[in-house]
Coordinates of C-alpha atoms in Angstrom, one line a residue:
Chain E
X516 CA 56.5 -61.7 61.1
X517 CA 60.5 -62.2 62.0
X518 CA 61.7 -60.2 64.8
X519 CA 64.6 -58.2 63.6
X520 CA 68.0 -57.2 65.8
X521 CA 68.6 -54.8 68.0
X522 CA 65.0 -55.2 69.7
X523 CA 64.5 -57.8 72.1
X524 CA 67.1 -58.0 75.1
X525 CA 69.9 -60.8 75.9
X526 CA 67.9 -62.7 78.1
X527 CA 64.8 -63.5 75.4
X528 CA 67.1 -63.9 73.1
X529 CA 69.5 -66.1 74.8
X530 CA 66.6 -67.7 76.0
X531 CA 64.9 -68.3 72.6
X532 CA 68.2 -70.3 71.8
X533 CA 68.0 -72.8 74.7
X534 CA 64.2 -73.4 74.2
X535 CA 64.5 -73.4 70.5
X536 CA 67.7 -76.1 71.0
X537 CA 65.8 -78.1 73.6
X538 CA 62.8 -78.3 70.6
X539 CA 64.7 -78.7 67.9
X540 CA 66.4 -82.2 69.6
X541 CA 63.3 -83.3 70.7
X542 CA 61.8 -82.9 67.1
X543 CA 65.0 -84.5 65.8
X544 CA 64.8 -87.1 68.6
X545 CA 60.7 -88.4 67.2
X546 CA 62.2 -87.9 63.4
X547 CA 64.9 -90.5 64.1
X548 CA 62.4 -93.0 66.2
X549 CA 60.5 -93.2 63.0
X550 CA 61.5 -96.2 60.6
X551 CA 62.8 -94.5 57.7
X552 CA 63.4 -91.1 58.7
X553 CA 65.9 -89.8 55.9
X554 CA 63.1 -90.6 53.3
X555 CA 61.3 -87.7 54.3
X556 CA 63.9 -85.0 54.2
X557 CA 63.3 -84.4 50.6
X558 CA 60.2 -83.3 51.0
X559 CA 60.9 -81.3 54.2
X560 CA 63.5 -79.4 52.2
X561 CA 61.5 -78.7 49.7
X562 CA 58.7 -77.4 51.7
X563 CA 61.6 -75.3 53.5
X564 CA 62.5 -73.8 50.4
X565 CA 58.7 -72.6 49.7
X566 CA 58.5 -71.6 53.0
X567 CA 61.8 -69.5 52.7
X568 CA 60.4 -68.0 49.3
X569 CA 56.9 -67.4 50.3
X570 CA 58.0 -65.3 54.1
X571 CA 59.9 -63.2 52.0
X572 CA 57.1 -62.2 49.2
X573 CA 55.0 -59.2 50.9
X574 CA 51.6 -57.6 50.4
X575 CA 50.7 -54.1 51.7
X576 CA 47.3 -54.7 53.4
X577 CA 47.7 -50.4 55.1
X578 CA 49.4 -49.5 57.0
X579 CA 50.9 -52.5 57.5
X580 CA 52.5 -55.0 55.1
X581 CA 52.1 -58.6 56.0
X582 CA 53.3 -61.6 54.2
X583 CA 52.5 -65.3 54.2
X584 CA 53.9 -67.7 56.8
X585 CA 52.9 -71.4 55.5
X586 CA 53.8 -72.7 59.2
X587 CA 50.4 -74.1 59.3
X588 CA 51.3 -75.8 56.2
X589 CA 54.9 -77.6 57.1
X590 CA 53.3 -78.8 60.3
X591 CA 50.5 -80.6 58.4
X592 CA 52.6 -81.9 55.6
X593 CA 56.1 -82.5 57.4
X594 CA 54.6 -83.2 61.0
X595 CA 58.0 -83.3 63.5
X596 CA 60.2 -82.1 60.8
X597 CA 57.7 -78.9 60.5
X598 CA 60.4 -77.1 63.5
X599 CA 63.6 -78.2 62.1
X600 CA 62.7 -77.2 58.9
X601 CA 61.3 -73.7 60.1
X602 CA 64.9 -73.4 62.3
X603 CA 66.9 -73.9 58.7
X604 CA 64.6 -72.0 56.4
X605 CA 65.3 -68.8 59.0
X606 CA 68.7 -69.4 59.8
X607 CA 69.1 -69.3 55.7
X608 CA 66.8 -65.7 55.4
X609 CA 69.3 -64.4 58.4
X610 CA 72.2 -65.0 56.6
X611 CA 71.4 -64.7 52.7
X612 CA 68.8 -61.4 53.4
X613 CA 69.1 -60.2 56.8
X614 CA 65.5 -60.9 57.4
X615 CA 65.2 -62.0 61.0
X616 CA 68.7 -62.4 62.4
X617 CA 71.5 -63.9 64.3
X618 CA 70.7 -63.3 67.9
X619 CA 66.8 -63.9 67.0
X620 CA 67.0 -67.2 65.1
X621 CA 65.9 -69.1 68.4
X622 CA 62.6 -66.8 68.9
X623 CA 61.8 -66.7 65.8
X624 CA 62.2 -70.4 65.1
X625 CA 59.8 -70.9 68.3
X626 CA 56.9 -68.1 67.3
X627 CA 56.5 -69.5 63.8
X628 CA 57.5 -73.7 64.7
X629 CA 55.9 -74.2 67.9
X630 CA 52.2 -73.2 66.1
X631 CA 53.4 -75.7 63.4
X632 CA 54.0 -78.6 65.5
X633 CA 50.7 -77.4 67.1
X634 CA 48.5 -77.6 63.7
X635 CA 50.3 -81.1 63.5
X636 CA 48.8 -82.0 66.5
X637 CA 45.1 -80.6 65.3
X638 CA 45.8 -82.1 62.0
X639 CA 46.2 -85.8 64.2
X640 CA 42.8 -85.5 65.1
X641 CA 42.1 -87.5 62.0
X642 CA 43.7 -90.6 63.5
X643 CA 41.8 -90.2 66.5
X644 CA 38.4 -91.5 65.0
X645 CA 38.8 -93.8 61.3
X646 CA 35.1 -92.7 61.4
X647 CA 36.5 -89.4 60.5
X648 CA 38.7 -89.9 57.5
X649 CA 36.4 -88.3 55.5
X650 CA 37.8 -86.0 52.6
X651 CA 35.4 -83.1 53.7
X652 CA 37.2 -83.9 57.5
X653 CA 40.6 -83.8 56.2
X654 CA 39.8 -80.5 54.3
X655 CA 37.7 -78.9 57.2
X656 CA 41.2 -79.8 59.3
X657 CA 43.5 -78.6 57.6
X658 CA 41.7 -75.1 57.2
X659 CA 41.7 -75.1 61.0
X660 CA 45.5 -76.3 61.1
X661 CA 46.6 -73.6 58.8
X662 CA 44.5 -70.6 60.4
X663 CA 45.4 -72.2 63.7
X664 CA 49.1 -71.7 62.9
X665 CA 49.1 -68.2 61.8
X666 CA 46.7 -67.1 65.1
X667 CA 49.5 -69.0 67.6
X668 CA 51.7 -67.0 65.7
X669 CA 50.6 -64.0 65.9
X670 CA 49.8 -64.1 69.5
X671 CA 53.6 -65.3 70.1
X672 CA 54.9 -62.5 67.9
X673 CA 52.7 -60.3 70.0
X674 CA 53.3 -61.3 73.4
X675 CA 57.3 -61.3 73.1
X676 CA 56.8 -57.8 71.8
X677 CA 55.1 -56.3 75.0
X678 CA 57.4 -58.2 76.7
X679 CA 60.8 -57.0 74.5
X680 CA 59.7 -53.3 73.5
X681 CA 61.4 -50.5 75.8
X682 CA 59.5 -49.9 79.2
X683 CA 58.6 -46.4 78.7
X684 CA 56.8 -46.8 75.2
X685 CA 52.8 -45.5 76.1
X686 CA 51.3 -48.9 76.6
X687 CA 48.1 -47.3 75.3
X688 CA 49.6 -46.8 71.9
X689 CA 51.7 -49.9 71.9
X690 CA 48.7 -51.5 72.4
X691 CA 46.9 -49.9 69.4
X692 CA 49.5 -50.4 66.7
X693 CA 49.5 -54.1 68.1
X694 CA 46.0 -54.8 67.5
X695 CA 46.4 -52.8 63.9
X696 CA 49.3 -55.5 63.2
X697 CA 46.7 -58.6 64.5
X698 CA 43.9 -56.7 62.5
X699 CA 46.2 -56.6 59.2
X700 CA 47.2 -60.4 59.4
X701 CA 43.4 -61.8 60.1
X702 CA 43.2 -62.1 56.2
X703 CA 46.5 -64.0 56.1
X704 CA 45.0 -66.1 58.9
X705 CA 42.0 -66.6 56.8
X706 CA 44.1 -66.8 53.3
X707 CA 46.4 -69.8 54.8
X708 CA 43.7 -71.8 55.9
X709 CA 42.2 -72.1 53.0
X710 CA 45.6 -72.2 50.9
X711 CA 46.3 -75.0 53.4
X712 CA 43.4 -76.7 52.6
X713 CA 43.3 -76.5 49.0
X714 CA 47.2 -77.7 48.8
X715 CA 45.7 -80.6 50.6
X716 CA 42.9 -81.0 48.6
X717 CA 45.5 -81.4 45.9
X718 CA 47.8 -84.1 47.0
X719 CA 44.5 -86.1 48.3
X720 CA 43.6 -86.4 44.8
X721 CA 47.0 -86.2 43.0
X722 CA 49.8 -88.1 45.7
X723 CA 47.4 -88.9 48.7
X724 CA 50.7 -90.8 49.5
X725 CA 51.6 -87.2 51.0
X726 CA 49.1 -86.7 53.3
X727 CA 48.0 -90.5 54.5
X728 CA 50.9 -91.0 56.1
X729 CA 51.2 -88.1 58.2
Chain H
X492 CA 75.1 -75.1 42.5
X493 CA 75.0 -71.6 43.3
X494 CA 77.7 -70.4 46.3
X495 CA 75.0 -67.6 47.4
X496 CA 78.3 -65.5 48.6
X497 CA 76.6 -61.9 49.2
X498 CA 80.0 -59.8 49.4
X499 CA 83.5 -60.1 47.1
X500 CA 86.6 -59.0 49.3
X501 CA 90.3 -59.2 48.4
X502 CA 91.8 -62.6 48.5
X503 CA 94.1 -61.2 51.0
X504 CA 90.9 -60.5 53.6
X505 CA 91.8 -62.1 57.2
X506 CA 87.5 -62.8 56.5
X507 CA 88.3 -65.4 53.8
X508 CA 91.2 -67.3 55.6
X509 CA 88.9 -67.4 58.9
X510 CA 88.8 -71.1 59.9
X511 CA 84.5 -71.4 59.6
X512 CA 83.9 -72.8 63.0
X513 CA 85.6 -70.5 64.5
X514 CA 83.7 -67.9 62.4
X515 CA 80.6 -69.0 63.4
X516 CA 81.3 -69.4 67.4
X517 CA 83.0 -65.9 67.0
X518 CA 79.8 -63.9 65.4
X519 CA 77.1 -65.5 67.9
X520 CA 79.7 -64.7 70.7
X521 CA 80.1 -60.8 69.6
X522 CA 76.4 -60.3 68.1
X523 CA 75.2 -61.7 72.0
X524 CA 77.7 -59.5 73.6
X525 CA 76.4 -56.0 71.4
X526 CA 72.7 -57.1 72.0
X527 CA 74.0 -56.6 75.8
X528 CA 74.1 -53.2 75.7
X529 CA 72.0 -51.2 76.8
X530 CA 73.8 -47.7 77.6
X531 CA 73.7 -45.2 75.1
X532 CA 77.4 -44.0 76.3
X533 CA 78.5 -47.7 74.6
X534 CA 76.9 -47.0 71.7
X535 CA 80.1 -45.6 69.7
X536 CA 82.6 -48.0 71.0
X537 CA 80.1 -50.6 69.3
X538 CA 80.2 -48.5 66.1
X539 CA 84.3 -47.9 66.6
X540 CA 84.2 -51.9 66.7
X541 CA 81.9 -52.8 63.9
X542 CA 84.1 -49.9 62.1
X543 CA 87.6 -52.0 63.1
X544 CA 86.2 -55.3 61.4
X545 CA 84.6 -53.1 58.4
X546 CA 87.9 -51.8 57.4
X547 CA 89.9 -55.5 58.9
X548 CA 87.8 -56.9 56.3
X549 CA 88.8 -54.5 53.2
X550 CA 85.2 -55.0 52.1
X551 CA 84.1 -52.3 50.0
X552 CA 81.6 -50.0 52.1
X553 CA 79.0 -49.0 49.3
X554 CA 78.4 -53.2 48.8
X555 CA 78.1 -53.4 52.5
X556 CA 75.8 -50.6 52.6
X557 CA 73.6 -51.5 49.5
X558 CA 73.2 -55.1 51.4
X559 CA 72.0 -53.4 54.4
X560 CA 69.5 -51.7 52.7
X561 CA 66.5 -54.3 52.7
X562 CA 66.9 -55.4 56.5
X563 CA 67.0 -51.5 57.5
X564 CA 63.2 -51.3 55.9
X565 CA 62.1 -53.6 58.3
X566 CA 63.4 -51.6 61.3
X567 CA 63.2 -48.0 60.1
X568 CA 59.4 -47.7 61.4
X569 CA 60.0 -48.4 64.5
X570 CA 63.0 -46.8 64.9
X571 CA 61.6 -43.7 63.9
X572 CA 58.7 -43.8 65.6
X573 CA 59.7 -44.7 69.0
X574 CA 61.2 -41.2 69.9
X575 CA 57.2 -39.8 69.8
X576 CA 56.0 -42.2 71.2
X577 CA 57.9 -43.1 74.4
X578 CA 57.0 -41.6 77.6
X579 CA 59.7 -39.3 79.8
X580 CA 61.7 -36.2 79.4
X581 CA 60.2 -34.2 76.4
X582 CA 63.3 -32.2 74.6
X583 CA 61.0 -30.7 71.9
X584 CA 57.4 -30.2 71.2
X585 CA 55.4 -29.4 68.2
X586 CA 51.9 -28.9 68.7
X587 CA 50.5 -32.3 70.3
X588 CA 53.8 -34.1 69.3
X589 CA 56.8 -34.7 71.7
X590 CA 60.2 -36.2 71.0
X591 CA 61.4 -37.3 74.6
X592 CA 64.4 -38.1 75.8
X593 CA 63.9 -41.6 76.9
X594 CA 62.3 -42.3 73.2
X595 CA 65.5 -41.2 71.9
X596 CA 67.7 -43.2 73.5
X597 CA 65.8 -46.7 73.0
X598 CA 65.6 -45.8 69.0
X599 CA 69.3 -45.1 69.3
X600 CA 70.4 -48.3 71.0
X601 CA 68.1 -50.5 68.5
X602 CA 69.4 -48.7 65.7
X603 CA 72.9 -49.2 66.8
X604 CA 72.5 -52.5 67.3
X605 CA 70.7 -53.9 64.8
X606 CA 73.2 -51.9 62.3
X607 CA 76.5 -53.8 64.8
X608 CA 74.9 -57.1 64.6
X609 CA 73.8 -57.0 60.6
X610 CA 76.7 -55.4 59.6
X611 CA 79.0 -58.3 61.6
X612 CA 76.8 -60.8 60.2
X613 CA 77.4 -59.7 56.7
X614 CA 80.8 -59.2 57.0
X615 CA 81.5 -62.8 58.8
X616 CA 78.5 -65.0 57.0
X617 CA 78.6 -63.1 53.7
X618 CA 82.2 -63.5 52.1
X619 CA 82.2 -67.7 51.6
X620 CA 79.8 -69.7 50.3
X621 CA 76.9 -71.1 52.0
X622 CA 77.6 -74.1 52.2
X623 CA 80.9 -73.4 53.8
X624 CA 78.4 -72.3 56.9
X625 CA 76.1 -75.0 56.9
X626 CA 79.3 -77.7 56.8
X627 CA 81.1 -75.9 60.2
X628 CA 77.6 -76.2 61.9
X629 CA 77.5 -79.8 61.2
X630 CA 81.1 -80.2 62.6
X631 CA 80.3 -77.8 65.2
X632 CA 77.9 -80.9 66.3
X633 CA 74.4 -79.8 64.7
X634 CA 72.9 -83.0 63.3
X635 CA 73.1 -84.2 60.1
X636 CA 69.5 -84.3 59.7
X637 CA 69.2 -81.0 60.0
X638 CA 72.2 -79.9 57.9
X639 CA 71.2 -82.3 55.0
X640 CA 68.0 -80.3 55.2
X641 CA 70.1 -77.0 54.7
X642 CA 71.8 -78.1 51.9
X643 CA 68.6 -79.5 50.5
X644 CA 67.1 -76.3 50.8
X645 CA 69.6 -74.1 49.3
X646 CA 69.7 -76.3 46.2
X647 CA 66.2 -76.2 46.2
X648 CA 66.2 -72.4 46.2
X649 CA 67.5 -72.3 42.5
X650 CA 65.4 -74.7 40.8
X651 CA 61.8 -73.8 42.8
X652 CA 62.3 -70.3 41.7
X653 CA 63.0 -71.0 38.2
X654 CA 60.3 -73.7 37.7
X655 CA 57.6 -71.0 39.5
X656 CA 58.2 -68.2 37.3
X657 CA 58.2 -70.8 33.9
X658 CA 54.8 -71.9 35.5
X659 CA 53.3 -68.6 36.2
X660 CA 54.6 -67.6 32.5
X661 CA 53.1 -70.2 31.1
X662 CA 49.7 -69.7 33.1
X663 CA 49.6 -66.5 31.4
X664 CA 49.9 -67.2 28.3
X665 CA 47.0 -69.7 28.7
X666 CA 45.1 -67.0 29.3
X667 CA 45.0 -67.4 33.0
X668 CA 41.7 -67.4 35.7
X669 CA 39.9 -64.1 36.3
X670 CA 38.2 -63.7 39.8
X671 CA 40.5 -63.7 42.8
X672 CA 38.8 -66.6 44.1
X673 CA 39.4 -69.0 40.7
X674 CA 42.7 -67.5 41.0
X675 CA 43.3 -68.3 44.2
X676 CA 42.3 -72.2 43.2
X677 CA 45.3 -72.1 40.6
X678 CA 47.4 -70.7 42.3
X679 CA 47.1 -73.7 44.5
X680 CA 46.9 -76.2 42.2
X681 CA 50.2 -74.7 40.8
X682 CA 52.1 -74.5 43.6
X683 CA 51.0 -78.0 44.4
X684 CA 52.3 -79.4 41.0
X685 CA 55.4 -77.8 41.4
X686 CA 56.1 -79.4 45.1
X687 CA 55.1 -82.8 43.6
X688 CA 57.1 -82.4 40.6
X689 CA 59.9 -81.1 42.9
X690 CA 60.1 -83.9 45.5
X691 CA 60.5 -86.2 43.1
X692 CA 63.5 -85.0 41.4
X693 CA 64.7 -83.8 45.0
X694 CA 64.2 -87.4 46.2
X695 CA 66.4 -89.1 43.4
X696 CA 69.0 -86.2 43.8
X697 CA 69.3 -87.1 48.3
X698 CA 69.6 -90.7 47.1
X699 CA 72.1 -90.2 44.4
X700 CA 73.7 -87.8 47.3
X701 CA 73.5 -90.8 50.0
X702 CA 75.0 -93.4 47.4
X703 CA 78.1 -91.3 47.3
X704 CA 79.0 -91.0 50.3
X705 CA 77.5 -88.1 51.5
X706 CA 77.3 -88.2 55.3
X707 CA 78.9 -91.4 56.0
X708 CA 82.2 -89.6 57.3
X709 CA 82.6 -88.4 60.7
X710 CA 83.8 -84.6 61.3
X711 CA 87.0 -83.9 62.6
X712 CA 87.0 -82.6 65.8
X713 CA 87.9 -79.1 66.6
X714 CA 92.1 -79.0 66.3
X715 CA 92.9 -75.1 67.2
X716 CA 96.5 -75.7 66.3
X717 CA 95.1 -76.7 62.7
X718 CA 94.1 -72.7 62.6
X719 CA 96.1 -70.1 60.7
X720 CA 97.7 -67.6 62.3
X721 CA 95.2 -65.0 60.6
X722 CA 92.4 -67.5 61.9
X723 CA 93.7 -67.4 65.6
X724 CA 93.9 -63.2 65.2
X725 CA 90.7 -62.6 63.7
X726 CA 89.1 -65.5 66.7
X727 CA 91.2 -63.0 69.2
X728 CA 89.9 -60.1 67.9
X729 CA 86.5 -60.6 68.7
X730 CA 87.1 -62.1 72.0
X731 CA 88.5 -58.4 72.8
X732 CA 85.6 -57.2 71.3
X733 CA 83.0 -58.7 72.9
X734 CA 84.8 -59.1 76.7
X735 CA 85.8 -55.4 76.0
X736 CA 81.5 -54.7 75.3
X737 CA 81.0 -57.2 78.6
X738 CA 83.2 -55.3 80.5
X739 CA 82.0 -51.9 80.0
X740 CA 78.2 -52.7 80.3
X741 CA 78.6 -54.1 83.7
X742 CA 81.4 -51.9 85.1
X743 CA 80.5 -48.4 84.0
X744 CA 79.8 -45.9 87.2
X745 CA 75.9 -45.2 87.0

């Protein structure tokens, strides 16, 4: 789900740069307000690299092929470094495979890191209420957080299409090979959520470390 | 570690000699400037351009062309799609099919570009090591958190793939789970032993990393007189380019 060149006009993409900037320093701004925050940039790197491996590993699901985005993931396991690490991980496909590109790094670093910071936000909840910090909770959560993710992100990847695609394209059928795109990826939503969940599932039991102080 | 340099050009390339910041500024400066077009009567001066850096770059055109290959698939759909399916002028029709002008013209202009901007991308990112990149963005004012994070990544890249095929080998041999849904499971307890197993060895490597030095040193600020003169030709060059691409977009009679 990266936008390739040559589609979208100057002023999304330009535009996707500033926002994507303006994100990207806030994230940066909450990383370094933390007490340690260099500790965690093993991990985010590492979870880039999956990431980078994983978006470029696709299934044919006809007559589409979709792949899997693990957003929902780096926002649940990397919290504020989930953007950052989405911006480097397609900066690095633009330039090693040409997946994505140059001109639509910013807008593709906001479809796929804005729904990670958002299943951060879902995946909080668990703060919210100790009451809560149940394993079955945490599990439940983060099958939302990574289905969450993938949905925001397809309704981004969506909406900046309508918006980028020629004018005179029949809105009918534009409309119709959108919806088979949304149809094809409501597995991956489904697939990622639980992925998401049984990663998490994991490190509860094996490095809860991980996920308690997220 | 691995460079990840995509294409080999002759040492005497202007491309390898290109100071990198200036690289980098100059390919997010032209790549803007082609996906500014939007008149098909542009569309070979942007090919005549990407041509002039093609054959500036003495870059052989079958390795370009075999790297272009796997970003093409992504586009080709769409591209040859759009013609039917755009409203407008129809030039031909066969049966309940119609190939209209208008359609033409936008699968033209995305083709173009994409092929400009991919091309330039390859030709400017693709002939020095990675790392080369990520170290200009840093001194280009990026922050180092975010190009430690690069440079984490890409060493990452080798030893993640490695260790997941051995694992998925060895899960084989084992006999491995039947049932997509006990596969599934594994498949997640897999990849989760391999990010635990991974952090820790990426962990001791960004300390050993941050014990040496690494990052302590400020970058030099941007000295043009510390560019070569092939530098300062090649940064000229694509200034042309893209005012030349600026200019004929907004002054062309309509």
């Amino acid at each position: 789900m990266h936008l390739p060149e040559g589609i979208l006009p100057l002023p999304i993409t330009l535009g996707g740069y500033v926002a994507a900037g303006l994100v990207a320093a806030f994230c940066v701004r909450r990383i370094r307000a933390q007490v340690d925050p260099l500790s965690q940039v093993p991990q985010a790197a590492l979870m880039t690299a999956t990431f980078f491996i994983a978006s470029l590993v696709s299934f044919p699901i006809p007559p589409v092929s979709v792949h899997l985005l693990l957003n929902g993931l780096l926002g649940v396991l990397l919290g504020w470094f989930a953007f950052p690490a989405i911006l480097v991980g397609l900066f690095l496909q633009a330039v090693m495979f040409g997946h994505g590109g140059v001109t639509t790094l910013g807008v593709n670093a906001l479809l796929l890191g804005l729904p990670a910071l958002a299943a951060y936000g879902l995946f909080q909840l668990r703060a919210c209420c100790p009451l809560l910090l149940t394993r079955r909770f945490t599990l439940l959560l983060s099958f939302l957080a990574g289905a969450l993710a993938v949905g925001l992100a397809l309704l981004l990847f969506t909406s900046i299409l309508l918006v980028g695609l020629p004018a005179h394209v029949d809105a009918a059928l534009e409309r119709r090979a959108l919806m088979t795109l949304i149809l094809a990826y409501l597995p991956v939503l489904f697939l990622e959520g639980l992925l998401t969940a049984m990663l998490v599932g994991f490190f509860l039991r094996v490095s809860p470390g991980l996920i308690e102080r997220r | 570690m691995k460079s990840w340099k995509l294409l080999k050009v002759p040492t005497g390339s202007p491309l390898l000699h290109w100071e990198p910041r200036a690289r980098l500024l100059s390919l997010l400066v032209l790549s803007f400037a082609i996906s500014l077009v939007d008149q098909v009567k542009l569309l070979p001066w942007m090919l005549v351009m990407t041509g002039f850096f093609i054959i500036k770059s003495q870059v052989s055109l079958k390795a370009l062309l075999s790297r272009l290959g796997y970003p093409s698939l992504l586009i080709v759909a769409l591209v040859g799609l759009l013609p039917f399916v755009a409203e407008g002028r129809v030039l031909v029709q066969w049966g309940g099919v119609s190939l209209t002008r208008e359609g033409l013209e936008a699968a033209l202009l995305i083709a173009v570009r994409f092929f400009c901007i991919v091309s330039l991308s390859l030709l400017f990112l693709g002939v020095v090591p990675l790392l080369v990149h990520i170290r200009a963005a840093r001194s280009l004012g990026v922050p180092d958190l975010i190009t430690d994070l690069a440079l984490l990544v890409v060493r990452h890249l080798e030893i993640l793939s490695t260790d997941w095929q051995q694992m998925r080998k060895a899960m084989r041999l084992r006999g491995d789970a039947a049932g997509f849904w006990q596969r599934l499971n594994t498949r997640a307890w897999l990849l989760g032993s391999l990010l635990l197993r991974s952090h820790e060895r990426s962990r001791h490597v960004y300390q050993a990393m941050r014990l040496r030095g690494y990052g302590a040193a400020t970058p030099n600020p941007v000295n043009p007189s510390s560019m070569t003169a092939q530098s300062q030709q090649m940064t000229v060059w694509v200034f042309f380019a893209a005012l030349s691409l600026f200019t004929l977009q907004f002054g062309w009679p309509s």
